Amino acid sequence: MRSQDFDRLYLSPPHLGRHELNYLHKAIEDNWVAPVGPNLDGFERDICEFTGAGHCVALTSGTAAIHLGLRLLGVGPGDEVLCSSFTFVATASPILYLGATPVFVDSEAETWNICPERLREAIEDCIRQGRRPKALILVHLYGMPARLREILAIATEFDIPVLEDAAEALGSRYEGQPLGSFGAVGVFSFNGNKILTTSGGGALVTNNAAWAQKALFWGTQARDAAPYYQHSELGYNYRLSNLLAGIGRGQMGLLEDRVKKRREIHAWYCEQLRHVPGLIFGPQEPAGSRSNRWLTTVLLDAEQTTVTPEQLRLHLETRNIESRPLWKPLHLQPLFAGTPRYGGAVSEDLFARGLCLPSGSAMSDMDLRRVLEAVKEVM
């Protein structure tokens, strides 16, 4: 069959339910189309209720939430911020926004998240050189919980505050606790490809009421309490709109179903492809944790197959199926040339051998079998 004989099968497209329009219609009927309104307040309450966080500020993107979160932690020009190298660029770009420098730390092979041993090495080396890190951005890649117990113990030992980047991990848990609620600040993304979407958007959560108020202040242009427009601090136009928050409200009630479906897709892939030589599934959940399995990822073992990830990706394209390489480590990105890093071999190997398979929660059995057949054709 030709690729044009099939509809495009995307990697992780939006999956809307039945209730989003109710919130949108109500906002339009009541003329709540300005930036703030009942949907925005309600969406923030929904996020707090689901995550257990004390306070939430809904923003235009997860990137905006990281930016404000780092500023809350006091990051500024000349500071250094520890960060996983194996992540999307939006994790580290806000470090540069603030005039600070990222210090990249390699991953470990089990969860693909920041390696505790490398993290300790980086902190101790920075301190020896008189450069105490200002903060740590802890990423839960592809929705997989990091080794939180070990990482948080190290951060506490050296008194380094943690910003938890759970942009891909809404609905994931570690020892029963929702991700995003472990750090001083937690961040989520509601981009169109995430497990829950508001088209574009994000959120900052914290248990510090003063910080939440400050993030709200900065995110709404830092307008002083005056009858006219007066500004004493630098602010940003980062507030999520009431309309988009309505989409989020409709999605929140479906989140557990979406997590269940993504985990079922991951389990189905593992079962159907477990005998294919050279195909390895990962990463693996730490004991007592639950990943939302936002994306199902595979590695190709060169000792068992001559097929490369790029060959597999291109073959899937001939069947009109989208797949994507794993994140290119940030220490390999031209933007961050010359940036300090600790390790890199693990994330470089993962990037060289990995691919993300279609994982959208609206995938049908026929969609899954299309992917299965295409993978088996080339493998």
Coordinates of N, CA, C and O in Angstrom, one line a residue, residues 201-300:
G201 N 0.1 25.8 26.5 CA -0.1 26.3 27.9 C 0.8 25.5 28.8 O 1.5 24.6 28.4
G202 N 0.9 26.0 30.1 CA 1.7 25.3 31.1 C 1.2 25.7 32.5 O 0.3 26.5 32.6
A203 N 1.9 25.3 33.5 CA 1.5 25.6 34.9 C 2.7 25.5 35.8 O 3.6 24.7 35.6
L204 N 2.7 26.4 36.8 CA 3.7 26.4 37.9 C 3.0 26.0 39.1 O 1.9 26.6 39.4
V205 N 3.5 25.0 39.9 CA 2.9 24.7 41.2 C 3.9 24.8 42.3 O 5.1 24.6 42.0
T206 N 3.5 25.1 43.4 CA 4.3 25.3 44.6 C 3.5 25.3 45.9 O 2.3 25.5 45.8
N207 N 4.1 24.9 47.0 CA 3.4 25.0 48.3 C 3.7 26.3 49.0 O 3.2 26.5 50.1
N208 N 4.5 27.2 48.3 CA 4.8 28.5 48.9 C 3.8 29.5 48.4 O 3.9 29.9 47.2
A209 N 3.0 30.0 49.2 CA 1.9 30.9 48.8 C 2.5 32.2 48.3 O 2.0 32.8 47.3
A210 N 3.6 32.7 49.0 CA 4.2 34.0 48.5 C 4.8 33.8 47.2 O 4.8 34.8 46.3
W211 N 5.4 32.7 46.9 CA 6.0 32.4 45.6 C 4.9 32.4 44.5 O 5.1 32.9 43.4
A212 N 3.8 31.7 44.8 CA 2.7 31.6 43.8 C 2.2 33.0 43.5 O 2.0 33.4 42.3
Q213 N 2.1 33.9 44.5 CA 1.6 35.3 44.3 C 2.6 36.0 43.4 O 2.3 36.8 42.6
K214 N 3.9 35.8 43.7 CA 5.0 36.5 43.0 C 5.0 36.0 41.5 O 5.2 36.9 40.6
A215 N 4.8 34.7 41.3 CA 4.8 34.2 39.9 C 3.6 34.8 39.1 O 3.8 35.2 38.0
L216 N 2.5 34.9 39.8 CA 1.3 35.5 39.2 C 1.6 37.0 38.9 O 1.2 37.5 37.8
F217 N 2.2 37.7 39.8 CA 2.6 39.1 39.6 C 3.5 39.3 38.4 O 3.2 40.1 37.5
W218 N 4.6 38.5 38.3 CA 5.5 38.6 37.2 C 4.8 38.2 35.9 O 5.1 38.7 34.8
G219 N 4.0 37.2 36.0 CA 3.4 36.6 34.7 C 2.3 37.5 34.1 O 1.8 37.2 33.0
T220 N 1.9 38.5 34.9 CA 0.9 39.5 34.4 C 1.5 40.9 34.3 O 0.8 41.8 34.7
Q221 N 2.7 40.9 33.8 CA 3.4 42.2 33.5 C 3.8 43.0 34.7 O 4.2 44.1 34.6
A222 N 3.8 42.3 35.9 CA 4.3 42.9 37.1 C 3.7 44.3 37.3 O 4.4 45.3 37.6
R223 N 2.4 44.4 37.3 CA 1.7 45.7 37.5 C 1.6 46.0 39.0 O 1.0 45.1 39.7
D224 N 2.1 47.1 39.4 CA 2.0 47.5 40.8 C 0.6 47.8 41.2 O -0.3 48.1 40.4
A225 N 0.3 47.8 42.5 CA -1.0 48.1 43.0 C -1.2 49.6 43.0 O -0.9 50.3 43.9
A226 N -1.7 50.1 41.9 CA -2.0 51.5 41.7 C -3.2 51.7 40.8 O -3.5 50.8 40.0
P227 N -3.9 52.8 40.8 CA -5.0 53.0 39.9 C -4.6 53.2 38.5 O -5.5 53.2 37.6
Y228 N -3.3 53.4 38.2 CA -2.8 53.6 36.8 C -1.8 52.5 36.6 O -1.4 51.7 37.5
Y229 N -1.3 52.4 35.4 CA -0.3 51.3 35.1 C 1.1 51.8 35.5 O 1.7 52.6 34.9
Q230 N 1.6 51.1 36.6 CA 2.9 51.4 37.2 C 3.6 50.1 37.3 O 3.1 49.1 37.8
H231 N 4.9 50.1 37.0 CA 5.7 48.9 37.0 C 7.1 49.2 37.6 O 7.9 50.0 37.0
S232 N 7.3 48.5 38.7 CA 8.6 48.7 39.4 C 9.5 47.5 39.1 O 10.7 47.5 39.4
E233 N 9.0 46.4 38.6 CA 9.8 45.2 38.3 C 9.5 44.7 36.9 O 8.5 45.0 36.3
L234 N 10.4 43.9 36.4 CA 10.3 43.3 35.0 C 9.2 42.2 35.1 O 9.3 41.3 35.9
G235 N 8.2 42.3 34.2 CA 7.2 41.3 34.1 C 7.1 40.7 32.7 O 7.8 41.1 31.8
Y236 N 6.2 39.8 32.6 CA 6.0 39.1 31.3 C 4.5 38.9 31.0 O 3.7 38.8 31.9
N237 N 4.2 38.7 29.8 CA 2.8 38.4 29.3 C 2.7 36.9 29.3 O 2.6 36.3 28.2
Y238 N 2.6 36.3 30.4 CA 2.7 34.8 30.5 C 1.4 34.1 31.0 O 1.3 32.9 31.2
R239 N 0.3 34.9 31.2 CA -0.9 34.3 31.8 C -1.7 33.5 30.7 O -1.9 34.0 29.6
L240 N -2.1 32.3 31.1 CA -3.0 31.5 30.2 C -4.3 32.2 30.1 O -4.8 32.8 31.1
S241 N -4.9 32.0 28.9 CA -6.2 32.7 28.7 C -7.4 31.8 29.3 O -7.3 30.6 29.4
N242 N -8.5 32.5 29.6 CA -9.6 31.8 30.2 C -10.2 30.8 29.2 O -10.7 29.8 29.6
L243 N -10.1 31.1 27.9 CA -10.7 30.2 26.9 C -9.8 28.9 26.8 O -10.4 27.8 26.9
L244 N -8.5 29.0 26.8 CA -7.7 27.8 26.8 C -7.8 27.0 28.1 O -7.7 25.8 28.0
A245 N -7.9 27.7 29.2 CA -8.1 27.0 30.4 C -9.4 26.2 30.4 O -9.5 25.2 31.1
G246 N -10.4 26.6 29.6 CA -11.6 25.9 29.5 C -11.4 24.5 28.9 O -11.9 23.5 29.3
I247 N -10.5 24.5 27.9 CA -10.1 23.2 27.3 C -9.4 22.3 28.3 O -9.7 21.2 28.4
G248 N -8.6 23.0 29.1 CA -7.9 22.2 30.2 C -8.8 21.6 31.2 O -8.7 20.5 31.7
R249 N -9.9 22.4 31.6 CA -10.9 21.9 32.5 C -11.6 20.7 32.0 O -11.8 19.7 32.7
G250 N -11.9 20.7 30.7 CA -12.5 19.5 30.1 C -11.6 18.3 30.0 O -12.1 17.2 30.1
Q251 N -10.3 18.6 29.9 CA -9.3 17.5 29.8 C -9.0 16.9 31.1 O -8.7 15.7 31.2
M252 N -9.0 17.7 32.2 CA -8.6 17.2 33.5 C -9.4 16.0 34.0 O -8.9 15.0 34.6
G253 N -10.7 16.0 33.7 CA -11.5 14.9 34.1 C -11.2 13.6 33.4 O -11.7 12.5 33.8
L254 N -10.4 13.7 32.3 CA -10.1 12.5 31.5 C -8.7 12.0 31.7 O -8.3 11.1 31.1
L255 N -7.9 12.7 32.6 CA -6.5 12.5 32.7 C -6.2 11.0 33.1 O -5.3 10.4 32.4
E256 N -6.9 10.5 34.1 CA -6.6 9.1 34.5 C -6.9 8.1 33.3 O -6.1 7.1 33.2
D257 N -7.9 8.4 32.6 CA -8.2 7.5 31.4 C -7.1 7.6 30.4 O -6.7 6.6 29.7
R258 N -6.6 8.8 30.2 CA -5.5 9.0 29.2 C -4.2 8.3 29.6 O -3.5 7.7 28.8
V259 N -3.9 8.4 30.9 CA -2.8 7.6 31.4 C -2.9 6.1 31.2 O -2.0 5.4 30.8
K260 N -4.1 5.6 31.6 CA -4.4 4.2 31.4 C -4.2 3.8 30.0 O -3.6 2.7 29.7
K261 N -4.7 4.6 29.0 CA -4.6 4.2 27.6 C -3.1 4.2 27.2 O -2.7 3.3 26.5
R262 N -2.4 5.2 27.6 CA -1.0 5.3 27.1 C -0.2 4.1 27.7 O 0.7 3.5 27.1
R263 N -0.5 3.7 28.9 CA 0.2 2.6 29.5 C -0.2 1.3 28.8 O 0.6 0.4 28.6
E264 N -1.5 1.2 28.4 CA -1.9 0.0 27.7 C -1.2 -0.1 26.3 O -0.8 -1.1 25.8
I265 N -1.0 1.1 25.6 CA -0.3 1.1 24.4 C 1.1 0.6 24.5 O 1.6 -0.2 23.7
H266 N 1.8 1.1 25.6 CA 3.1 0.7 25.8 C 3.2 -0.8 26.1 O 4.1 -1.5 25.5
A267 N 2.3 -1.3 26.9 CA 2.3 -2.7 27.2 C 2.0 -3.6 25.9 O 2.6 -4.6 25.7
W268 N 1.1 -3.1 25.1 CA 0.8 -3.8 23.8 C 2.0 -3.8 22.9 O 2.4 -4.9 22.4
Y269 N 2.7 -2.7 22.7 CA 3.9 -2.7 21.9 C 4.9 -3.7 22.5 O 5.6 -4.5 21.7
C270 N 5.2 -3.7 23.8 CA 6.1 -4.6 24.4 C 5.8 -6.0 24.1 O 6.7 -6.8 23.8
E271 N 4.5 -6.4 24.3 CA 4.1 -7.8 24.1 C 4.2 -8.2 22.6 O 4.8 -9.3 22.3
Q272 N 3.8 -7.3 21.7 CA 3.8 -7.7 20.3 C 5.2 -7.7 19.6 O 5.4 -8.4 18.6
L273 N 6.1 -6.9 20.2 CA 7.4 -6.7 19.5 C 8.5 -7.4 20.4 O 9.7 -7.2 20.0
R274 N 8.2 -8.1 21.4 CA 9.2 -8.6 22.3 C 10.1 -9.6 21.7 O 11.2 -9.8 22.2
H275 N 9.7 -10.3 20.6 CA 10.6 -11.3 20.0 C 11.3 -10.7 18.8 O 12.0 -11.5 18.1
V276 N 11.2 -9.4 18.5 CA 11.9 -8.8 17.4 C 13.4 -8.6 17.7 O 13.7 -7.9 18.7
P277 N 14.3 -9.3 17.0 CA 15.7 -9.2 17.4 C 16.2 -7.7 17.3 O 15.9 -7.0 16.3
G278 N 16.9 -7.3 18.3 CA 17.5 -6.0 18.3 C 16.7 -4.8 18.8 O 17.1 -3.7 18.8
L279 N 15.4 -5.1 19.1 CA 14.5 -4.1 19.6 C 14.4 -4.1 21.1 O 13.9 -5.2 21.6
I280 N 14.7 -3.1 21.8 CA 14.7 -3.0 23.2 C 13.8 -1.9 23.7 O 13.9 -0.7 23.2
F281 N 12.9 -2.1 24.6 CA 12.0 -1.1 25.1 C 12.6 -0.5 26.4 O 13.3 -1.1 27.2
G282 N 12.4 0.8 26.5 CA 12.9 1.5 27.7 C 12.2 2.9 27.8 O 11.5 3.3 26.9
P283 N 12.4 3.6 28.8 CA 13.2 3.3 30.0 C 12.3 2.5 31.0 O 11.2 2.2 30.7
Q284 N 12.9 2.1 32.1 CA 12.2 1.2 33.1 C 11.8 2.0 34.3 O 12.5 3.0 34.8
E285 N 10.7 1.7 34.9 CA 10.1 2.4 36.0 C 10.9 2.0 37.3 O 11.1 0.8 37.6
P286 N 11.3 3.0 38.1 CA 11.9 2.7 39.4 C 10.9 2.0 40.3 O 9.6 2.1 40.1
A287 N 11.3 1.2 41.3 CA 10.4 0.5 42.1 C 9.4 1.5 42.8 O 9.8 2.5 43.3
G288 N 8.2 1.1 42.8 CA 7.2 1.9 43.5 C 6.7 3.1 42.7 O 5.9 3.9 43.3
S289 N 7.0 3.2 41.5 CA 6.6 4.3 40.7 C 5.7 3.9 39.5 O 5.6 2.8 39.2
R290 N 5.0 4.9 39.0 CA 4.2 4.7 37.8 C 4.4 5.8 36.8 O 4.3 7.0 37.1
S291 N 4.8 5.4 35.6 CA 5.0 6.4 34.5 C 3.7 6.5 33.8 O 2.9 5.6 33.6
N292 N 3.4 7.7 33.3 CA 2.3 7.9 32.4 C 2.5 7.4 31.0 O 1.6 7.3 30.2
R293 N 3.8 6.9 30.7 CA 4.1 6.4 29.4 C 3.7 7.3 28.3 O 3.1 6.9 27.3
W294 N 4.0 8.6 28.5 CA 3.6 9.6 27.5 C 4.0 9.2 26.1 O 3.2 9.2 25.2
L295 N 5.3 8.8 25.9 CA 5.7 8.2 24.6 C 6.3 6.9 24.9 O 7.1 6.7 25.8
T296 N 6.0 5.9 24.0 CA 6.7 4.6 24.0 C 8.0 4.8 23.2 O 8.0 5.2 22.0
T297 N 9.1 4.4 23.8 CA 10.4 4.5 23.1 C 11.1 3.2 23.0 O 10.9 2.3 23.8
V298 N 11.9 3.1 22.0 CA 12.7 1.9 21.7 C 14.2 2.2 21.5 O 14.5 3.3 21.0
L299 N 15.0 1.2 21.7 CA 16.4 1.3 21.4 C 16.7 0.2 20.4 O 16.1 -0.9 20.5
L300 N 17.6 0.4 19.5 CA 18.0 -0.7 18.5 C 19.5 -1.1 18.9 O 20.4 -0.3 19.0

